[in-house]
């Protein structure tokens, strides 16, 4: 096989494994703010939070009050997301919540990227 | 691997996780035990009230709001503790507020809340089926308290009600779904 053919084959293979490589390398979780609706919690130090997911409808959880922020008439919950996915302009991102939701029983939800903000972003 | 009292104190000092409001910082003294740290009951209890005669369906949205609407909050004092009746269920939470960040470090931590033998001898469960404090959690720890004993039991603020056992999480947690997410067979997803 000529060098050019080998290079082309290598490039095809790299493109094929790229999504798997990305998922298997250790990602960096970064703090993000997720748009949500806020209600009273059961305890003084918590809020009832409702988030619209991309694929499972609205989900709710209780979160510590200090994780909830109000900016420009929007309520935001502090959570985590993988940094490299936020930069990939993915339409939907996976978010790690501070606790599981009642409706899905998971800390992980999928949210429209437009509803997820980096902590330092202007709101 | 479970952290010893000394390892807990070292990790707290290093900022690997936080336990805000802890009753002391000397690992040789209470609230530290050899492999856990005791936490205290706050001054607030949540008592479920009788709601509409419906079966709770977690598939329906708005469960958090429903639970809030169908409960009442009580404030405890040393002079006015709460007498937990036999088989009564209430929610409490801890004075201490914990934080286990999953951020970009070589190691992160998770924890388990466990009862204490002194309360167990009296028939008091302080949590059931939900002991894990996952990496990423921040807040006071909610306790599901029920009295399975033979007498009423007084709950008062500051009661050393549970213990926190802290463990290292091997590998950094990820929010990326992996090949096994949503699997339906032992072989994984297709």
XYZ file of C-alpha atoms in Angstrom:
313
model
C 0.000 0.000 0.000
C 1.331 3.418 -0.947
C 1.975 6.037 1.692
C -0.926 8.156 0.456
C -3.308 5.210 0.641
C -2.115 4.421 4.152
C -2.650 8.044 5.166
C -6.157 8.056 3.684
C -7.011 4.811 5.485
C -5.679 6.203 8.743
C -7.785 9.361 8.317
C -10.924 7.321 7.630
C -10.243 5.236 10.735
C -9.668 8.349 12.847
C -12.955 9.847 11.723
C -14.739 6.597 12.519
C -13.402 6.306 16.043
C -13.542 9.998 16.930
C -16.911 9.885 18.740
C -15.805 6.881 20.784
C -12.446 8.403 21.565
C -14.125 11.576 22.731
C -16.485 9.682 25.006
C -13.758 7.529 26.471
C -11.182 10.186 27.232
C -11.656 11.698 30.653
C -13.873 14.735 30.260
C -13.783 17.870 32.343
C -17.000 18.713 34.107
C -17.656 22.393 34.382
C -20.245 24.289 36.378
C -23.131 25.582 34.269
C -26.453 27.296 34.828
C -29.602 25.605 33.541
C -32.800 27.538 32.929
C -35.584 26.377 35.190
C -38.754 27.348 37.046
C -38.600 27.799 40.800
C -41.133 27.116 43.546
C -41.069 26.779 47.305
C -39.196 23.799 48.695
C -40.183 21.618 51.617
C -37.297 22.863 53.759
C -36.272 26.479 54.270
C -32.928 25.967 52.560
C -34.205 24.408 49.360
C -36.308 25.180 46.290
C -38.535 23.038 44.142
C -37.008 23.210 40.674
C -38.630 22.285 37.377
C -36.536 21.874 34.220
C -37.771 21.321 30.681
C -35.752 18.471 29.200
C -35.097 17.845 25.530
C -36.604 14.382 25.558
C -38.491 13.617 28.772
C -40.741 16.626 29.318
C -40.572 18.637 32.512
C -38.737 17.087 35.459
C -38.622 18.268 39.063
C -36.264 18.034 41.988
C -35.411 19.762 45.238
C -32.188 21.744 45.209
C -30.264 23.756 47.756
C -31.364 27.408 47.614
C -27.792 28.576 47.106
C -27.648 26.691 43.810
C -30.532 28.737 42.430
C -30.013 32.153 40.872
C -32.255 34.794 39.366
C -30.848 36.733 36.421
C -32.658 38.963 33.988
C -36.035 37.518 35.013
C -34.741 34.010 34.467
C -34.322 31.357 37.099
C -31.151 29.301 36.816
C -29.940 26.172 38.587
C -26.260 25.451 39.067
C -25.321 22.054 37.648
C -22.483 20.439 35.682
C -21.878 19.604 32.049
C -18.964 18.291 30.034
C -16.887 21.229 28.905
C -15.984 19.910 25.469
C -19.614 19.228 24.554
C -20.560 22.806 25.363
C -18.037 23.974 22.812
C -19.199 21.633 20.077
C -22.434 23.490 19.347
C -24.399 20.344 20.074
C -28.144 21.081 19.992
C -28.646 19.028 23.161
C -26.263 18.580 26.081
C -26.174 16.147 28.953
C -26.386 17.854 32.340
C -25.464 16.437 35.733
C -27.941 17.738 38.324
C -27.211 18.078 42.052
C -29.720 15.328 42.772
C -31.962 12.957 40.868
C -35.290 14.064 39.475
C -38.539 12.539 40.671
C -39.779 11.794 37.182
C -36.711 10.086 35.703
C -34.918 8.918 38.844
C -31.615 10.127 37.415
C -29.148 12.956 38.006
C -28.509 13.063 34.272
C -30.866 14.855 31.936
C -30.656 16.093 28.360
C -31.339 19.789 27.859
C -31.424 22.047 24.831
C -28.030 23.767 24.572
C -29.786 27.155 24.408
C -31.035 26.589 27.965
C -27.553 25.907 29.356
C -25.209 28.789 30.179
C -21.621 28.893 31.305
C -21.209 30.563 34.686
C -19.289 33.500 33.212
C -21.616 34.054 30.229
C -23.605 37.284 30.088
C -27.219 36.298 30.743
C -12.103 3.122 50.057
C -13.612 4.594 53.212
C -11.850 7.649 54.615
C -10.581 7.560 58.195
C -11.206 10.447 60.577
C -7.728 11.796 59.809
C -8.249 11.468 56.043
C -11.613 13.253 56.329
C -9.991 16.148 58.192
C -7.171 16.323 55.634
C -9.564 16.310 52.694
C -11.668 19.018 54.329
C -8.562 21.141 54.879
C -7.541 20.611 51.248
C -10.977 21.687 50.021
C -11.653 18.368 48.258
C -15.166 18.478 49.695
C -16.897 20.603 52.303
C -19.005 20.016 55.395
C -20.230 23.425 56.418
C -21.300 23.816 60.043
C -19.474 20.735 61.313
C -19.469 20.655 65.123
C -15.668 20.411 65.348
C -12.516 20.051 63.274
C -10.288 17.918 65.525
C -10.350 14.398 64.070
C -9.605 13.014 67.522
C -12.789 14.470 69.005
C -16.523 14.264 68.295
C -18.180 14.641 65.862
C -15.454 12.478 64.310
C -15.508 8.707 64.658
C -12.678 6.525 63.392
C -14.239 6.218 59.919
C -17.150 8.649 59.841
C -18.361 11.987 61.081
C -21.606 12.592 62.982
C -24.164 15.082 61.718
C -26.913 16.839 63.659
C -30.639 17.301 63.199
C -31.645 20.825 62.171
C -34.508 22.735 63.780
C -36.954 22.006 60.962
C -39.140 18.960 60.411
C -41.486 18.323 57.533
C -44.624 16.430 58.432
C -46.613 14.975 55.520
C -50.259 15.909 55.557
C -53.104 13.916 54.189
C -53.428 14.963 50.570
C -56.116 14.191 48.018
C -56.942 10.477 47.742
C -54.740 9.774 44.756
C -51.988 7.289 44.085
C -48.650 9.047 43.627
C -47.412 8.561 40.079
C -43.782 9.578 39.591
C -44.311 9.614 35.833
C -46.450 12.714 36.216
C -44.722 16.104 36.274
C -44.680 18.386 39.316
C -43.933 15.856 42.045
C -41.720 18.304 43.980
C -44.486 20.900 44.055
C -47.033 18.244 45.064
C -44.905 17.089 47.998
C -44.400 20.665 49.145
C -48.103 21.424 48.966
C -49.001 18.327 50.972
C -46.747 18.810 53.970
C -46.329 21.212 56.843
C -43.154 22.597 58.326
C -42.472 22.545 62.057
C -39.767 24.403 63.926
C -38.160 22.576 66.821
C -36.528 24.053 69.876
C -34.754 22.434 72.810
C -37.805 23.276 74.914
C -40.314 22.153 72.310
C -39.035 18.967 70.658
C -41.173 16.873 68.330
C -42.639 13.668 69.730
C -42.420 11.130 66.922
C -45.253 8.658 67.319
C -44.917 4.942 66.653
C -44.866 4.289 62.898
C -44.949 8.005 62.135
C -42.930 9.237 59.175
C -41.388 12.695 58.965
C -38.605 14.347 57.018
C -35.717 16.094 58.695
C -32.444 17.487 57.514
C -28.998 18.085 58.850
C -27.556 21.246 60.319
C -24.476 20.593 58.212
C -24.443 21.427 54.531
C -22.201 19.211 52.460
C -20.669 19.695 49.038
C -18.984 16.992 46.958
C -17.823 18.667 43.751
C -17.067 16.457 40.733
C -14.755 19.021 39.227
C -11.560 18.512 37.305
C -9.443 16.704 39.872
C -7.689 13.393 39.972
C -9.997 12.208 42.689
C -13.432 13.156 43.922
C -15.605 11.898 46.711
C -19.080 10.585 47.435
C -20.642 9.650 50.756
C -23.241 7.516 52.444
C -25.462 8.644 55.268
C -25.981 5.961 57.892
C -27.919 5.720 61.117
C -26.352 5.580 64.531
C -26.540 2.537 66.754
C -27.950 4.491 69.695
C -30.999 5.557 67.711
C -31.319 2.162 66.060
C -31.606 0.546 69.503
C -34.598 2.797 70.121
C -36.209 1.684 66.849
C -35.544 4.908 64.957
C -34.698 4.775 61.275
C -33.127 8.013 60.098
C -32.890 7.113 56.445
C -34.117 4.314 54.299
C -33.165 3.233 50.781
C -31.543 6.554 49.917
C -28.158 6.716 51.642
C -25.924 7.852 48.803
C -24.624 11.396 48.528
C -23.396 11.430 44.952
C -20.519 13.443 43.594
C -22.064 16.703 42.447
C -24.409 17.072 45.405
C -24.525 20.257 47.450
C -26.863 20.964 50.326
C -28.170 19.762 53.657
C -28.866 16.039 53.779
C -32.516 15.064 53.903
C -33.377 12.349 56.411
C -36.376 10.056 56.132
C -37.222 9.379 59.777
C -39.627 6.744 61.055
C -40.262 5.372 64.516
C -40.406 1.577 64.618
C -39.893 1.476 68.379
C -42.337 0.832 71.189
C -42.591 4.358 72.540
C -42.732 7.900 71.289
C -39.324 9.396 70.541
C -38.317 13.017 70.996
C -36.585 14.757 68.116
C -34.802 17.947 69.080
C -32.460 20.305 67.226
C -28.803 19.404 67.474
C -29.494 15.700 68.064
C -26.564 13.688 66.660
C -28.827 11.769 64.350
C -26.712 10.235 61.595
C -23.172 9.638 60.456
C -21.542 10.342 57.144
C -19.177 7.796 55.637
C -17.016 9.251 52.891
C -15.471 7.304 50.046
C -13.227 8.031 47.096
C -14.796 7.786 43.672
C -12.485 5.918 41.347
C -12.148 7.879 38.119
C -13.680 11.199 37.327
C -17.447 11.224 36.853
C -18.746 12.183 33.450
C -21.987 13.565 32.137
C -21.323 11.876 28.794
C -23.580 8.909 28.152
C -21.537 5.786 27.582
C -22.215 2.694 25.565
C -24.116 1.066 28.405
C -26.519 3.910 29.052
C -30.006 2.681 28.282
C -28.857 -0.886 27.812
C -31.524 -3.553 27.699
C -29.322 -6.615 27.727
C -26.136 -7.552 29.564
C -24.287 -7.100 26.289
C -25.008 -3.366 26.255
C -26.832 -1.167 23.799
C -26.764 -1.731 20.076
